[in-house]
Short mmCIF file of C-alpha atoms in Angstrom, two decimals:
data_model
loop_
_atom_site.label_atom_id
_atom_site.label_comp_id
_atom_site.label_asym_id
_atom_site.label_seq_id
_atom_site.Cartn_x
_atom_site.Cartn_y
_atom_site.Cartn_z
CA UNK A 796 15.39 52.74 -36.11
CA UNK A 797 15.24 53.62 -32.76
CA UNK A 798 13.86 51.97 -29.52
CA UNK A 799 12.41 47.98 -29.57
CA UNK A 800 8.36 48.49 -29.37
CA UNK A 801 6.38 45.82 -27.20
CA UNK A 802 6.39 43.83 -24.00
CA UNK A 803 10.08 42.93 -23.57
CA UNK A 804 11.18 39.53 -23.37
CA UNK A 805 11.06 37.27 -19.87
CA UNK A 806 14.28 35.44 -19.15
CA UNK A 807 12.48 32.07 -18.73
CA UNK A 808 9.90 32.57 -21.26
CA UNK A 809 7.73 29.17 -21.85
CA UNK A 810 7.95 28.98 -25.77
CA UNK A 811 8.32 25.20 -25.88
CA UNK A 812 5.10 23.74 -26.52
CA UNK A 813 3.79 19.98 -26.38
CA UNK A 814 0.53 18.30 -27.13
CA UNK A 815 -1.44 15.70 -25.20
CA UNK A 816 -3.72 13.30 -26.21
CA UNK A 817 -5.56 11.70 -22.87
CA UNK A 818 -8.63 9.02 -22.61
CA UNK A 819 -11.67 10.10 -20.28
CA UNK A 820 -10.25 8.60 -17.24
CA UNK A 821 -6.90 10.38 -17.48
CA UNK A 822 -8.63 13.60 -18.33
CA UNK A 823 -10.73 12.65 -15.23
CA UNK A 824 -7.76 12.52 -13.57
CA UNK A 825 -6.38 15.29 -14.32
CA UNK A 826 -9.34 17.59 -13.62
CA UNK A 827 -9.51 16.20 -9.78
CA UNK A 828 -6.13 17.10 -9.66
CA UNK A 829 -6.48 20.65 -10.53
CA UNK A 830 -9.33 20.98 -8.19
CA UNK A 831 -8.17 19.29 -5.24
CA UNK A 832 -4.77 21.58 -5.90
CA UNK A 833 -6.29 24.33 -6.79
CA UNK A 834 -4.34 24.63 -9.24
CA UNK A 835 -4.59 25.24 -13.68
CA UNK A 836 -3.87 21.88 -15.51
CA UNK A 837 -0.36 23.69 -16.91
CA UNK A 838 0.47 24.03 -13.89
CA UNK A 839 -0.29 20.39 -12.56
CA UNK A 840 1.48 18.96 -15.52
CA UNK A 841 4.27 21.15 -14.91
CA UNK A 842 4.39 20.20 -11.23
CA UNK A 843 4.06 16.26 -12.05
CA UNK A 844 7.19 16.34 -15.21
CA UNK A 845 9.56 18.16 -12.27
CA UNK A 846 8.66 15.35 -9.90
CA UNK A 847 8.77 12.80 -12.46
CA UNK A 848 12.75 14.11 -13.29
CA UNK A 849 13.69 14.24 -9.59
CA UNK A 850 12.20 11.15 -9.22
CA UNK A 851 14.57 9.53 -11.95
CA UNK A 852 17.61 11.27 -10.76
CA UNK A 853 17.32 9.44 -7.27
CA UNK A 854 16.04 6.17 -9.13
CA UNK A 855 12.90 6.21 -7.31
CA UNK A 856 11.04 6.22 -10.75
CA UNK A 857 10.14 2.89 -12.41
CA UNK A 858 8.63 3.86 -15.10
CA UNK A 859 7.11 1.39 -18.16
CA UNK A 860 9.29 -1.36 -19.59
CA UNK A 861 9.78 -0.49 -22.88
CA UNK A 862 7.60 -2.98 -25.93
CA UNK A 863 5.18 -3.87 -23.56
CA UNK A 864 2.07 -5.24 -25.11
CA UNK A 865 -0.34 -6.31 -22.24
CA UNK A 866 0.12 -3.02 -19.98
CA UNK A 867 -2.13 -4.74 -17.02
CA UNK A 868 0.20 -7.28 -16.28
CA UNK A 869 3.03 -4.75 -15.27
CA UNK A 870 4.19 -4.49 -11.67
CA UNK A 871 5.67 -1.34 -10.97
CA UNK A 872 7.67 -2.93 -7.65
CA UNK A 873 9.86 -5.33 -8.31
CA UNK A 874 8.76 -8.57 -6.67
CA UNK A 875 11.95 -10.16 -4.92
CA UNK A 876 11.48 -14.33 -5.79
CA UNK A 877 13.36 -15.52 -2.69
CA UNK A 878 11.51 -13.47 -0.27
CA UNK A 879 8.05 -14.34 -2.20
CA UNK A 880 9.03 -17.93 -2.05
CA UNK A 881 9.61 -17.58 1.90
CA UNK A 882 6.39 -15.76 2.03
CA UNK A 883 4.02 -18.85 1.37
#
């Protein structure tokens, strides 16, 4: 046997694969996002997960609650009951 035939191997190579299931209006979404960036929908989702993770590391991201069954009613920032109270 002598040398390895083919296209040697990257360092980083992307082999890790996931599947995504979206509605119309997140698939809308998406596609105004890749032409407003300019950019392919891989690369959009890739761009969004790495600002997603710093996002969590500086606890900036809120996120879901988890067993939520009534997904309109969440509030995403924390509404502070004294200063609510104060408010009216």
């Amino acid at each position: 046997m002598g040398e390895r035939r083919g296209r040697p191997k990257k360092i980083d190579s992307r082999t890790e694969q996931y599947r995504l299931r979206m509605n119309k209006e997140e698939n809308f979404w998406l596609n105004q996002l890749c032409k407003n960036e300019g950019l392919s929908k891989a690369d959009v989702l890739r761009t969004l997960i790495k600002m997603g993770y710093d996002m969590s590391k500086n606890g900036a991201f809120n996120g879901y609650p988890k067993n939520v069954e009534n997904d309109s009613a969440i509030n995403v920032y924390p509404i502070n009951e004294e200063e609510d109270e104060d408010f009216w």
